Coordinates of C-alpha atoms in Angstrom, one line a residue:
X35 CA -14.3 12.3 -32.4
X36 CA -17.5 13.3 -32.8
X37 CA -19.5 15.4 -30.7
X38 CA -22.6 12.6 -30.1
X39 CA -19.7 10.3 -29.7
X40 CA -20.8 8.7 -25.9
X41 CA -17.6 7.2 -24.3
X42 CA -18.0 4.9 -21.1
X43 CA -15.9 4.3 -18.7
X44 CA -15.3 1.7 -16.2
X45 CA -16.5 3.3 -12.6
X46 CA -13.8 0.8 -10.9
X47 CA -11.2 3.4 -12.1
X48 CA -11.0 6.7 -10.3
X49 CA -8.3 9.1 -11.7
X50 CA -6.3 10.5 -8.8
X51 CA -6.8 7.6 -6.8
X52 CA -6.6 4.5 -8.3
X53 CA -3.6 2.5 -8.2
X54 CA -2.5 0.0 -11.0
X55 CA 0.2 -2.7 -11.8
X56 CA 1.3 -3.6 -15.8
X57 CA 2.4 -7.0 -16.4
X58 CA 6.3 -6.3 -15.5
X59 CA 4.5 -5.8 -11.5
X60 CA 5.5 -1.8 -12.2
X61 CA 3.2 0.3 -9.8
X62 CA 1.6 3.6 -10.6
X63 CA -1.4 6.0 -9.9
X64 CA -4.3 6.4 -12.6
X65 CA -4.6 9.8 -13.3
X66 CA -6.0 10.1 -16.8
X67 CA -8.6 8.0 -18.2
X68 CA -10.4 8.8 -21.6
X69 CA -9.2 9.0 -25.2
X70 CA -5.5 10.0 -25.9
X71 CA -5.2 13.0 -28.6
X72 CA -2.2 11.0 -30.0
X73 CA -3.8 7.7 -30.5
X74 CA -5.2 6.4 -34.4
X75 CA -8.3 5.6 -32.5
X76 CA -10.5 8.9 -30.8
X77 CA -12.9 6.5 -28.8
X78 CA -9.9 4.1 -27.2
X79 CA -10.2 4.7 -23.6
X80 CA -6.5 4.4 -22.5
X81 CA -4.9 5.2 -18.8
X82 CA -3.0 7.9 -17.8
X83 CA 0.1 6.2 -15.1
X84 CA 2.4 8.0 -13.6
X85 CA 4.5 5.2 -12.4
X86 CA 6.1 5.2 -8.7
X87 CA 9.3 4.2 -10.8
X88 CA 9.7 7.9 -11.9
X89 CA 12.2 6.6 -15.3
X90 CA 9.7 3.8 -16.1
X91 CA 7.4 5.9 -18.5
X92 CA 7.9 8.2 -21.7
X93 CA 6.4 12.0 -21.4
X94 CA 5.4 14.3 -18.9
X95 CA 1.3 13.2 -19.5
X96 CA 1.8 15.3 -22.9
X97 CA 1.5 14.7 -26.1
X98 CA 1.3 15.9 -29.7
X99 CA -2.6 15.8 -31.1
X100 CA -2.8 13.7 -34.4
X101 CA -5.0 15.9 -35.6
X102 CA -3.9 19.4 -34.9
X103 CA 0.0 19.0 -34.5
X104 CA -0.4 20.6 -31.4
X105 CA 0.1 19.6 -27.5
X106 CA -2.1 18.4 -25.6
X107 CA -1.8 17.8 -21.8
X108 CA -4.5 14.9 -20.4
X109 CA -2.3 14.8 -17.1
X110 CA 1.0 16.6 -15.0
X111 CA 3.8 14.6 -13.9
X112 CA 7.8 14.2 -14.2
X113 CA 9.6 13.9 -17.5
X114 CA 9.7 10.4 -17.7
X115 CA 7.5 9.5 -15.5
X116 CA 4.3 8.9 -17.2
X117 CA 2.5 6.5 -19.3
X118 CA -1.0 5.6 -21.5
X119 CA -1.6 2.7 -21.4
X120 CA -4.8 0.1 -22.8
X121 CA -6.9 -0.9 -20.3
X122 CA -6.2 -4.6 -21.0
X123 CA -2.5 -3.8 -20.3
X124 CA -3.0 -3.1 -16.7
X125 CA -5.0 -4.4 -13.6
X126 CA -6.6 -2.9 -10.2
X127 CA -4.7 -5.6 -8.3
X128 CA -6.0 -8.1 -5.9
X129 CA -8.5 -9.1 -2.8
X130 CA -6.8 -10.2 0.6
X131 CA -8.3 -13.7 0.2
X132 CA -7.5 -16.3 2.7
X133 CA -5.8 -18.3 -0.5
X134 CA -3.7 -15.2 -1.0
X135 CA -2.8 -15.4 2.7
X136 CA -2.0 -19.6 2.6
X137 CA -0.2 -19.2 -0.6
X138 CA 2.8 -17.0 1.2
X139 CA 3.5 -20.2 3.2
X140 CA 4.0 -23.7 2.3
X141 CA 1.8 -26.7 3.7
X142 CA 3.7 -29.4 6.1
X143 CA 3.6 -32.4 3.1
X144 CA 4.4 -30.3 0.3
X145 CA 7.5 -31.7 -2.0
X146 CA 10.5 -31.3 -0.2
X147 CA 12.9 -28.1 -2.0
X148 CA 15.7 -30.1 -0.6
X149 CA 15.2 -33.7 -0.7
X150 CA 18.0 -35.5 1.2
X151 CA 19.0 -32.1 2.9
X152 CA 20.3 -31.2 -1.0
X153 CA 19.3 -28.1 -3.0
X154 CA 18.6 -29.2 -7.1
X155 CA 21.7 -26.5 -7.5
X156 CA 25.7 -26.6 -7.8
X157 CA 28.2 -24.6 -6.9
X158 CA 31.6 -24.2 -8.9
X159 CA 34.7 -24.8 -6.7
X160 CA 38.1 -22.5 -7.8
X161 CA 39.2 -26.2 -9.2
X162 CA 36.4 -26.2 -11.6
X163 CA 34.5 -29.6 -10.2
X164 CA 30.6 -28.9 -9.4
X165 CA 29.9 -29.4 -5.2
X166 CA 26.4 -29.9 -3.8
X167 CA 24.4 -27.3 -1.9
X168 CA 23.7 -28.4 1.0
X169 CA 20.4 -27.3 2.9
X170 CA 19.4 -28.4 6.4
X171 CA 16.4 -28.3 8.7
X172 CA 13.9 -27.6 5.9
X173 CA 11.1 -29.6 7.6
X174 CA 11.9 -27.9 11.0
X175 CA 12.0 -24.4 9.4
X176 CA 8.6 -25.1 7.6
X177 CA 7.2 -26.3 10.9
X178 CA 7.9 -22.7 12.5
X179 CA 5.8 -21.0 9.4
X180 CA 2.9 -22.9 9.4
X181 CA 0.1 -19.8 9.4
X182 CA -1.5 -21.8 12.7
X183 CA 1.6 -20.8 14.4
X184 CA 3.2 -17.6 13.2
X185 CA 1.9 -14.5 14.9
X186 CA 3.4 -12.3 12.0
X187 CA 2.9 -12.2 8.5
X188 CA 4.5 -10.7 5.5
X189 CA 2.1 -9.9 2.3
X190 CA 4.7 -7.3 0.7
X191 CA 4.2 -6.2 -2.9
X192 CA 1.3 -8.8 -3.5
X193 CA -1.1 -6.2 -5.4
X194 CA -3.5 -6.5 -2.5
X195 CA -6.1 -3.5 -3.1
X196 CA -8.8 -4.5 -1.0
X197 CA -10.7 -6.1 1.3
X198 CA -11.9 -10.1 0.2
X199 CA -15.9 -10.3 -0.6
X200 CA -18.4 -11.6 1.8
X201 CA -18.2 -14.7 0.2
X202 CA -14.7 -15.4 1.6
X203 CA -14.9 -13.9 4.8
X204 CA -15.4 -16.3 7.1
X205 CA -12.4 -18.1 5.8
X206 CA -10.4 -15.2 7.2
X207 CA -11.4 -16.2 10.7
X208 CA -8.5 -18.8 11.1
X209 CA -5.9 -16.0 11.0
X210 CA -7.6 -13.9 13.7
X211 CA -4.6 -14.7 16.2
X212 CA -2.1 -12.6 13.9
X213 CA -0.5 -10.0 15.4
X214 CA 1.7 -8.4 13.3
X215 CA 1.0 -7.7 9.5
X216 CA 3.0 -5.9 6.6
X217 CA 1.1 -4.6 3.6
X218 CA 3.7 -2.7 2.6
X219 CA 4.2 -2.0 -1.1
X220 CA 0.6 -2.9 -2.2
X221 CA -1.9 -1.4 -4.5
X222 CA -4.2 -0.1 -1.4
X223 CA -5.5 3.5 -2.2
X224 CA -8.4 3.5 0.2
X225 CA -9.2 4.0 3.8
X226 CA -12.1 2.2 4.3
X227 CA -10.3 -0.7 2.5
X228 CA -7.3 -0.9 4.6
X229 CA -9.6 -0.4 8.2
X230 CA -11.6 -3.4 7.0
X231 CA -8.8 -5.3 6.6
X232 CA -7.4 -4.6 9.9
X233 CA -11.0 -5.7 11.5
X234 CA -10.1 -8.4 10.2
X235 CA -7.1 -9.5 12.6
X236 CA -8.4 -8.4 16.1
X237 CA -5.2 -9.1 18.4
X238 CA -3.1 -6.9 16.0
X239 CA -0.1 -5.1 17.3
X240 CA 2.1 -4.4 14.4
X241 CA 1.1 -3.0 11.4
X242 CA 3.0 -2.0 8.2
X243 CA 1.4 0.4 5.7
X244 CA 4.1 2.1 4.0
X245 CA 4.5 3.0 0.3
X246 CA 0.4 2.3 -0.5
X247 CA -0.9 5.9 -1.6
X248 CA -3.8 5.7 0.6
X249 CA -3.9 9.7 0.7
X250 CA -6.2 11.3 3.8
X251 CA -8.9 9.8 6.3
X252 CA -12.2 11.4 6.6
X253 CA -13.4 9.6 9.7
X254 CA -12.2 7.0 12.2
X255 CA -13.7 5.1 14.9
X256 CA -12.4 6.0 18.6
X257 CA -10.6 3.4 20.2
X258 CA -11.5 0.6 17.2
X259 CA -7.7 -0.6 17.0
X260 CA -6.9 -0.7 21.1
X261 CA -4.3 -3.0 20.8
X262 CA -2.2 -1.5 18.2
X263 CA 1.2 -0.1 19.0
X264 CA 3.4 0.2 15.7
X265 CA 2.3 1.6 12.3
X266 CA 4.5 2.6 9.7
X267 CA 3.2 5.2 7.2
X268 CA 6.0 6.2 5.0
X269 CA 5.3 7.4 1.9
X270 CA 1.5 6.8 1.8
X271 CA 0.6 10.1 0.4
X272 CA -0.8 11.7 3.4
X273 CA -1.3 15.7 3.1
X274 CA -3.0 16.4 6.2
X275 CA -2.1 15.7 10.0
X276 CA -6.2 15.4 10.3
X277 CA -5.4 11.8 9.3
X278 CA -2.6 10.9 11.8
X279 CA -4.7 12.4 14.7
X280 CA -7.6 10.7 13.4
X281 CA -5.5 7.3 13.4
X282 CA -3.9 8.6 17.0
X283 CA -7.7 8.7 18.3
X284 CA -8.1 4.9 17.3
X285 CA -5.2 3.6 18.1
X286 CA -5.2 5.2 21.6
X287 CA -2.1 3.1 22.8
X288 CA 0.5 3.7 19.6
X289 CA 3.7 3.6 20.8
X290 CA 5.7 3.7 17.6
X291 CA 4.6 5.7 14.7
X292 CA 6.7 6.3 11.2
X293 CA 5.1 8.9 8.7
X294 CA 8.2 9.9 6.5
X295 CA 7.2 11.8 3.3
X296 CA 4.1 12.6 3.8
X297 CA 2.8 16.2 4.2
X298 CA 1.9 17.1 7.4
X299 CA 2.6 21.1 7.1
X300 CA -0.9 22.0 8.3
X301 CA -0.4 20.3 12.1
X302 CA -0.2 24.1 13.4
X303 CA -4.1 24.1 12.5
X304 CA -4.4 20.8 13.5
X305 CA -2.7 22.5 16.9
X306 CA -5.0 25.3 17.1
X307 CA -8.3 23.3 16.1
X308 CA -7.4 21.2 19.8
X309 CA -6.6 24.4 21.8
X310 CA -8.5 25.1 25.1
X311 CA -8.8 28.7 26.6
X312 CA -5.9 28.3 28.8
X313 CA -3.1 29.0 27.3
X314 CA -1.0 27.1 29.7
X315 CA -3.1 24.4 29.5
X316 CA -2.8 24.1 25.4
X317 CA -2.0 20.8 24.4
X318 CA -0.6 19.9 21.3
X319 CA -2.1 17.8 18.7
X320 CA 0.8 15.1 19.4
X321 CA 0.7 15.3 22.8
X322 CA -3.2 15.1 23.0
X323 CA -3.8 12.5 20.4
X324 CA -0.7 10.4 21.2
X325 CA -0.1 10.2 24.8
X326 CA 1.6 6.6 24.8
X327 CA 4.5 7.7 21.6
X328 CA 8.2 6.6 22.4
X329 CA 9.4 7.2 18.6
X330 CA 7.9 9.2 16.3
X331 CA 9.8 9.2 12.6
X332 CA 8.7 12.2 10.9
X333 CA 11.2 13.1 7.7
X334 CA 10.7 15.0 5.2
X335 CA 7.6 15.9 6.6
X336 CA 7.6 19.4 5.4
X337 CA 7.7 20.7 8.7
X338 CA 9.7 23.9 9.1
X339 CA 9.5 25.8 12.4
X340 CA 10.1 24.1 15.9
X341 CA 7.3 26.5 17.3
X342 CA 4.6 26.9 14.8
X343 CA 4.9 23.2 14.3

């Protein structure tokens, strides 16, 4: 590649943040975008995954320069964990849309799956013959899940990555009365992203984060979430306790927090960071931030000393 060579790059792809999806709905984090020393072309831009599924790539982000026989590292990760991929081959996921949100739910005088209480399907009896399957109360059951009447909803593993436009929002105002909402398993890798989305459902009490790499908050309005008193974290990616106490201070009445695998080593700082000049009067970071906790699920947390920590 030449030296005058210019190379652009989409700005809607940020390496180490990013998250991305390939056609087979495999999730990873975009860590390398720009040419690949292996590849016939030197201007392709391709992107660097390492894939949550740690066997679904080929190489460790290395790989042997066409033009020098040499390696060439364009990111870290395991063995078989990572990926290149062409941009056309992968996709940034999608906007929580209120279409998104009606499409998880069937209308009231949509096609029967069971017309005459019997599923299109047969079962084999141990004398061979084919017998009906049978399903009842299908027009009862969709009744109960009609999005006017369900207080939670499921969005699991949709590709949701952000927020919906401005064009779209007001259409989100007829599932204000939700209470209870699980994003887990998305493509969500921001926190201003995910807090606009919750502004979206006032009355919310329950709310499922876990296994989005959202990484660390920088800021967080006091108080914003009031009624909130479950949030599960796992395996977001979190490296600093900053960002639980940060959550802690606007979600003032959490009763049920769940931050397994994520780093939280530095909460001795945190600790000392909230001290007063009493030393029997110290509080600590948990206890100051999160007066209204009943279960706290903190494994694997990288915490390794009962007093320090």
């Amino acid at each position: 590649m030449s030296e005058d060579t210019i190379i652009t790059l989409p700005n809607n792809l940020i390496p180490n943040k990013t998250r991305l999806r390939d056609p087979s709905g495999f999730t990873g984090t975009l860590l390398y975008l720009g040419p690949v020393a292996s590849a016939k072309s030197s201007t392709e831009i391709y992107a660097g995954i390492a894939w949550d599924d740690v066997t679904r790539g080929k190489h460790d982000g290395s790989v042997i320069c066409r033009r020098t026989n040499q390696i060439v590292r364009h990111f870290k990760c395991g063995p078989t964990q990572g990926s290149f991929l062409r941009l056309n081959k992968v996709d940034t996921g999608v906007e929580l849309t209120p279409e998104l949100m009606r499409g998880r739910y069937v209308e009231p005088d949509a096609e029967l799956v069971a017309p005459g209480n019997l599923l299109p399907h047969v079962a084999k009896t141990s004398g061979g013959r084919d017998k009906p399957i049978e399903f009842w109360g299908e027009l009862k059951i969709r009744n109960r899940q009609q999005l006017e009447v369900v207080e939670d909803i499921s969005l699991r593993m949709l590709g949701i990555a952000r927020p919906c436009g401005d064009k779209e929002k007001a259409g989100m105002e007829e599932f204000r009365h939700l209470k209870g909402i699980d994003l887990a398993a998305n493509l969500l890798c921001d926190w201003e992203d995910v807090l606009e989305i919750l502004r979206q459902f006032p009355l919310l009490e329950n709310v499922s984060l876990a296994s989005n790499r959202i990484n660390d908050l920088v800021s967080a309005r006091e108080g914003e979430f009031s009624l909130i008193r479950s949030l599960n974290l796992n395996n977001c990616n979190i490296g600093s306790f900053r960002t639980i106490q940060l959550l802690g201070k606007s979600m003032p009445k959490l009763e049920e927090l769940c931050v397994a695998h994520c780093d939280l080593s530095d909460i001795g700082a945190c600790n000392s960071e909230c001290s007063t000049d009493d030393e029997d009067d110290k509080p600590s970071a948990l206890a100051e931030v999160f007066q209204n906790l009943v279960l706290l699920d903190a494994s694997d947390c990288h915490l390794t000393s009962w007093e320090k920590q």
